[in-house]
Short mmCIF file of C-alpha atoms and ligand atoms in Angstrom, two decimals:
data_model
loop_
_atom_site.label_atom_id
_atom_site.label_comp_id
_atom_site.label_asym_id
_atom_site.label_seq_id
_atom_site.Cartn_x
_atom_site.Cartn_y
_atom_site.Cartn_z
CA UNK A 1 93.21 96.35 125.52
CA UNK A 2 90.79 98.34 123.08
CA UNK A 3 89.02 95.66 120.35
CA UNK A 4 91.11 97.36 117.48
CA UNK A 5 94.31 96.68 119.38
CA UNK A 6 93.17 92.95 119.82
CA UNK A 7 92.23 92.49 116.27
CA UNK A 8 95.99 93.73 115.05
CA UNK A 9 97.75 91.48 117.79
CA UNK A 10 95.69 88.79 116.36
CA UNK A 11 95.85 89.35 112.72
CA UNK A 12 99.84 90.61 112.68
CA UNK A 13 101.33 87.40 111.77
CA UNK A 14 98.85 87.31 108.93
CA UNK A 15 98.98 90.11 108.19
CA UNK A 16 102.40 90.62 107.90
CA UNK A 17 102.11 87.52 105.43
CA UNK A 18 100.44 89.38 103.36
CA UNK A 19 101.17 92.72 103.20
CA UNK A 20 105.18 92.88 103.95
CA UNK A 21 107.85 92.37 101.49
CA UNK A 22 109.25 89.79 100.70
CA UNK A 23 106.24 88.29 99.12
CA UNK A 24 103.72 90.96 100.40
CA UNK A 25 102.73 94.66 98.77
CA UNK A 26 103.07 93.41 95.61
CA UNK A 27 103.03 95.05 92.71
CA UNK A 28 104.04 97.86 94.09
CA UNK A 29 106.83 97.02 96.79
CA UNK A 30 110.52 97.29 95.14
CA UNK A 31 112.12 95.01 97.15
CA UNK A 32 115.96 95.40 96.04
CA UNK A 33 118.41 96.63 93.14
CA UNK A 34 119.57 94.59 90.08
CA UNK A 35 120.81 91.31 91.08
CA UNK A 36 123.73 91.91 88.13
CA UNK A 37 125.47 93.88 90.14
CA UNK A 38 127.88 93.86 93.39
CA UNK A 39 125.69 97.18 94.83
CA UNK A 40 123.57 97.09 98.25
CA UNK A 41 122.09 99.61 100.16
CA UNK A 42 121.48 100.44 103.81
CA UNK A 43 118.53 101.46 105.33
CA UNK A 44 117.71 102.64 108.85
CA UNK A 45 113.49 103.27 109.71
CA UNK A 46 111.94 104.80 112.72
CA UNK A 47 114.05 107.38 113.51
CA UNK A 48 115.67 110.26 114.07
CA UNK A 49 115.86 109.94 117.59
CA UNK A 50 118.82 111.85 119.75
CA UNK A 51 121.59 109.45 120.90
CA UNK A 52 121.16 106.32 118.73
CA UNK A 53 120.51 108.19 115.45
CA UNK A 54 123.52 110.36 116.32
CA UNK A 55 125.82 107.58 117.43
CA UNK A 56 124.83 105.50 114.01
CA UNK A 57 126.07 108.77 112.26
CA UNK A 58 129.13 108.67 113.67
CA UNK A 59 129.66 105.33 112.30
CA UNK A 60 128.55 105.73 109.02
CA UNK A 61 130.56 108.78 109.01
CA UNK A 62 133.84 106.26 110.33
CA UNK A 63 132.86 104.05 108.18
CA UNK A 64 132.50 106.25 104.81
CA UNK A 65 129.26 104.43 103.77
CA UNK A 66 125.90 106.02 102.60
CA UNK A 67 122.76 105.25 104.15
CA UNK A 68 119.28 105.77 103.48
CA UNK A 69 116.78 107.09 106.70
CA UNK A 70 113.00 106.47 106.47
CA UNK A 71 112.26 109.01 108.98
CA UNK A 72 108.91 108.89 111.09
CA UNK A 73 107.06 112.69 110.67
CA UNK A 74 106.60 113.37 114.46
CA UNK A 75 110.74 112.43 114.75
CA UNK A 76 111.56 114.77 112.40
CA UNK A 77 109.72 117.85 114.11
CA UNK A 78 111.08 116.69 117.37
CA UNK A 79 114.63 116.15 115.82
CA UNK A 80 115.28 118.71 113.04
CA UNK A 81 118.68 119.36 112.91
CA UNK A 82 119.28 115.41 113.32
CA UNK A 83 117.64 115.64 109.44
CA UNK A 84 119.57 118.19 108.40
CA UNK A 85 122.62 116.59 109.88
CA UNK A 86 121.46 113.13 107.62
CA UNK A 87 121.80 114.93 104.48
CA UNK A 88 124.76 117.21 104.80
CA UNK A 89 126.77 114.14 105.58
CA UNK A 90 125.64 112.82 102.19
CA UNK A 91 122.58 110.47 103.26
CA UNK A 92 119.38 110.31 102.37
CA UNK A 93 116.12 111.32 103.79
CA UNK A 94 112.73 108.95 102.95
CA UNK A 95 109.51 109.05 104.67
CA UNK A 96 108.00 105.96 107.05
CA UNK A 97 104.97 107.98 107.81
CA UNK A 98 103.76 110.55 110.03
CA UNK A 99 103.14 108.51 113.25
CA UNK A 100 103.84 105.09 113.01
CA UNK A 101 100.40 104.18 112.73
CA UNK A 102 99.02 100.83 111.84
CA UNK A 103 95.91 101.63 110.80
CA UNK A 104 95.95 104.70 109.11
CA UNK A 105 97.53 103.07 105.90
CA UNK A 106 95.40 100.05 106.13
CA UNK A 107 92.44 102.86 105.80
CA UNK A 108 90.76 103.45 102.48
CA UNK A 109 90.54 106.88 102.43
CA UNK A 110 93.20 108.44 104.84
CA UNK A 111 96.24 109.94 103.12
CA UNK A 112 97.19 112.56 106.30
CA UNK A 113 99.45 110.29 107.36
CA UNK A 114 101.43 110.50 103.74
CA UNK A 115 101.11 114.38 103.72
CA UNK A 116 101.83 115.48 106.95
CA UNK A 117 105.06 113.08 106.74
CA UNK A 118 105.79 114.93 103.40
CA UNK A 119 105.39 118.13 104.99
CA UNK A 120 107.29 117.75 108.02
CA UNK A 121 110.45 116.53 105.60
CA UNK A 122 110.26 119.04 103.30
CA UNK A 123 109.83 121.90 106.07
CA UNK A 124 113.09 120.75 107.16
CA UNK A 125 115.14 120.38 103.40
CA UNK A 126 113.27 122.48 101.13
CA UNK A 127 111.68 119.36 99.23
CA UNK A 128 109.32 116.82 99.45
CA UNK A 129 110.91 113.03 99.66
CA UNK A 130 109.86 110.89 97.08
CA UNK A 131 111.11 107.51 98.59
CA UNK A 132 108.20 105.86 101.23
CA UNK A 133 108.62 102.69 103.12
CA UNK A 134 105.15 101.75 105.17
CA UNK A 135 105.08 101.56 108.46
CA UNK A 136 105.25 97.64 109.92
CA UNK A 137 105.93 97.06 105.89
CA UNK A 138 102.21 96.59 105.66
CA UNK A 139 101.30 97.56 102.28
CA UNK A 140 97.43 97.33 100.71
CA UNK A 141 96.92 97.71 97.43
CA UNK A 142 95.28 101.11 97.80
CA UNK A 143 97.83 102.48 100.23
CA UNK A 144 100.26 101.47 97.24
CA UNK A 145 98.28 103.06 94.64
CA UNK A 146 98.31 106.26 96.53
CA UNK A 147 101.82 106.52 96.79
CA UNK A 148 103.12 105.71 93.30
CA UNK A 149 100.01 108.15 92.32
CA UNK A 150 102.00 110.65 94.78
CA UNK A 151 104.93 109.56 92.81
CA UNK A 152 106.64 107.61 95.37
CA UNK A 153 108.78 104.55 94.97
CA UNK A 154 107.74 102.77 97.52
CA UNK A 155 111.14 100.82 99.52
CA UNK A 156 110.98 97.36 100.56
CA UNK A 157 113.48 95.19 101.58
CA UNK A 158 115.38 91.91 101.16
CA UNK A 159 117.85 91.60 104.38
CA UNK A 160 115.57 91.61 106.88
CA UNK A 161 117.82 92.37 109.99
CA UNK A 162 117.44 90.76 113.43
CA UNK A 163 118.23 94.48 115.29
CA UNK A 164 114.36 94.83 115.82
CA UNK A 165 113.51 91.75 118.20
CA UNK A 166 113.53 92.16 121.87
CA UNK A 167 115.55 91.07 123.88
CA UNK A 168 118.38 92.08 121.52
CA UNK A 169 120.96 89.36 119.94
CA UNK A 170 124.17 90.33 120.12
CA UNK A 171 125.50 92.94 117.36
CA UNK A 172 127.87 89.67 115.90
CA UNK A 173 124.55 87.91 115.57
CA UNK A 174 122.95 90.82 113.52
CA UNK A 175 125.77 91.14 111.36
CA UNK A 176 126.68 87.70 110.59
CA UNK A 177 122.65 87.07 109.54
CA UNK A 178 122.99 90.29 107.42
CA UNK A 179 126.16 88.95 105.55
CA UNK A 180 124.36 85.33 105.12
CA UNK A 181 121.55 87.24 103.29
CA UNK A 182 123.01 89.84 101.26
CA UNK A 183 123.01 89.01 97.40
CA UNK A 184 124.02 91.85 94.48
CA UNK A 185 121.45 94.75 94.98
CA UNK A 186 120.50 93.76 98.28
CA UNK A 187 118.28 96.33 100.34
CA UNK A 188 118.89 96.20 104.52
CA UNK A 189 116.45 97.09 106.78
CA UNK A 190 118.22 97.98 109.99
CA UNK A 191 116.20 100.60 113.21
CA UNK A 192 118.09 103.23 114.51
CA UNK A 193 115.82 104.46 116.71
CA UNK A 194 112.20 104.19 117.88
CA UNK A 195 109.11 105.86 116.71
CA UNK A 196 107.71 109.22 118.63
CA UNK A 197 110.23 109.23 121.23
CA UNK A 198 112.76 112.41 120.97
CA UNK A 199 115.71 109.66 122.36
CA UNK A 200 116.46 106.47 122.06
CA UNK A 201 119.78 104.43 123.50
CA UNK A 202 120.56 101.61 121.31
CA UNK A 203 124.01 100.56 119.79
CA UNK A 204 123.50 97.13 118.87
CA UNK A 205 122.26 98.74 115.01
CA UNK A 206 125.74 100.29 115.04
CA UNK A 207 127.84 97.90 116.69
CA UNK A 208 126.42 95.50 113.80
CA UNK A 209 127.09 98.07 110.80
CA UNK A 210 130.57 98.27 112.04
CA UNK A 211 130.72 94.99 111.60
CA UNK A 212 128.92 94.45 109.02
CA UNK A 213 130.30 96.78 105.99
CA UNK A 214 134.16 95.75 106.17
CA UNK A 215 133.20 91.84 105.84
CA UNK A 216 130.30 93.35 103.20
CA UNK A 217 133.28 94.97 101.40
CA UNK A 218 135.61 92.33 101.46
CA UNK A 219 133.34 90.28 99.43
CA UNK A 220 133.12 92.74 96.55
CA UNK A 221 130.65 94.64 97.57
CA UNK A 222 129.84 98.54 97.32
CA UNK A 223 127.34 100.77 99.61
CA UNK A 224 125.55 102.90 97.93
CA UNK A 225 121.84 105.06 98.99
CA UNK A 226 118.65 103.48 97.75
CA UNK A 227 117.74 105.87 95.32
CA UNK A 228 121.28 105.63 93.65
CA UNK A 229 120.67 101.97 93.88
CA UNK A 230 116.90 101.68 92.23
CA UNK A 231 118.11 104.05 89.61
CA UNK A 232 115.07 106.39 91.27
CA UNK A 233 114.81 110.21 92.71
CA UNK A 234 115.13 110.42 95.67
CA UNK A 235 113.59 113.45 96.22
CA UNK A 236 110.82 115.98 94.40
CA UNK A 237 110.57 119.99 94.70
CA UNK A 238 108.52 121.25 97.62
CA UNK A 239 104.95 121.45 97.17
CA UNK A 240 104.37 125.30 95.85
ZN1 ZN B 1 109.15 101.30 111.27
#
């Protein structure tokens, strides 16, 4: 194990503390919509990865809900017509970096990571996304500045979803946690793939959305993307 890998294995539970949402990246982490309103929003990070991304789509698309991907940049130059596939079925397309990368938005000066994720979107849909959620949530204070200087709205969360942990709970598990969670303008954070691998099998995610959005609905509730939900743009013009 290299020093620097030792120092974030170390430091993640503090770190985390500090820099994810809820209480971390503040001021600049929006962590969910108005709370006056029966609105929520789903969100899926890490992807687009062949299989599970594809088999969540089919779901969604089952399902008639909108969801909001924070793609990874490699992902999306691996996976392009996965993207395009997100937004012609009405979803929407945010960044979650170019690679993943712990570090590089811990950095002080490095912005390549925002860029080349920006690039790598907008090569793909003809504009440049203006929604960002940080990879591992960790936010500094200068990554945030950069982004809302970039004029990103930088995506929290407030349902933080079980589907990450390893080994997997079952996709009742997932869903029932989500429900016990979810207040008006709710954000979930849900992974529907992994980063910088082309394919990924997992179907607990979308065994536990299928669950998840009829009981979600029963209770009053309706899906809509993040943007739509924050009130924000989602997206800007490509750079010229
Ligand atoms: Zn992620």
């Amino acid at each position: 194990m290299k020093v620097k890998d030792l120092v974030y294995a170390v430091g993640d539970p503090v770190l985390t503390k500090f820099l994810s949402p809820p209480y971390g990246g503040r001021p600049h982490y929006t962590n969910h919509g108005p709370r006056t309103a029966r609105r929520v929003a789903l969100t899926f990070d890490d992807g687009p990865c062949r299989g599970s991304t594809e088999l969540l789509l089919d779901a969604l698309a089952e399902l008639d809900v909108p969801g909001t991907f924070f793609c990874v940049g490699e992902n999306v130059n691996m996976n392009p017509d996965i993207v395009e596939r997100i937004e012609r079925e009405g979803h929407v397309v945010g960044s979650h970096s170019q690679r993943h990368s712990r570090g590089a938005g811990l950095s002080f000066g490095d912005v390549e990571h925002i860029e080349s994720a920006e690039r790598s979107i907008s090569d793909v849909l003809g504009r440049r996304p203006a929604l960002y959620r940080p990879p591992w949530g960790w936010l500094t204070p200068w990554e945030g500045r950069r982004l809302k200087s970039r004029g990103y709205t930088i995506v929290g969360w407030d349902v933080y979803t079980l589907d990450w942990q390893i080994p997997e709970p079952d996709a009742q598990t997932v869903a029932d946690h989500a429900v016990a969670d979810t207040r008006p303008g709710s954000v979930y954070c849900f992974h529907d793939a992994y980063p910088l691998v082309a394919e990924w099998d997992k179907s607990v995610t979308v065994d536990a959305v299928r669950r998840l959005v009829p009981t979600i609905r029963s209770l009053g509730y309706e899906f809509v993307t993040v943007d739509a939900l924050l009130g924000v743009n989602a997206y800007r013009p490509a750079a010229a």
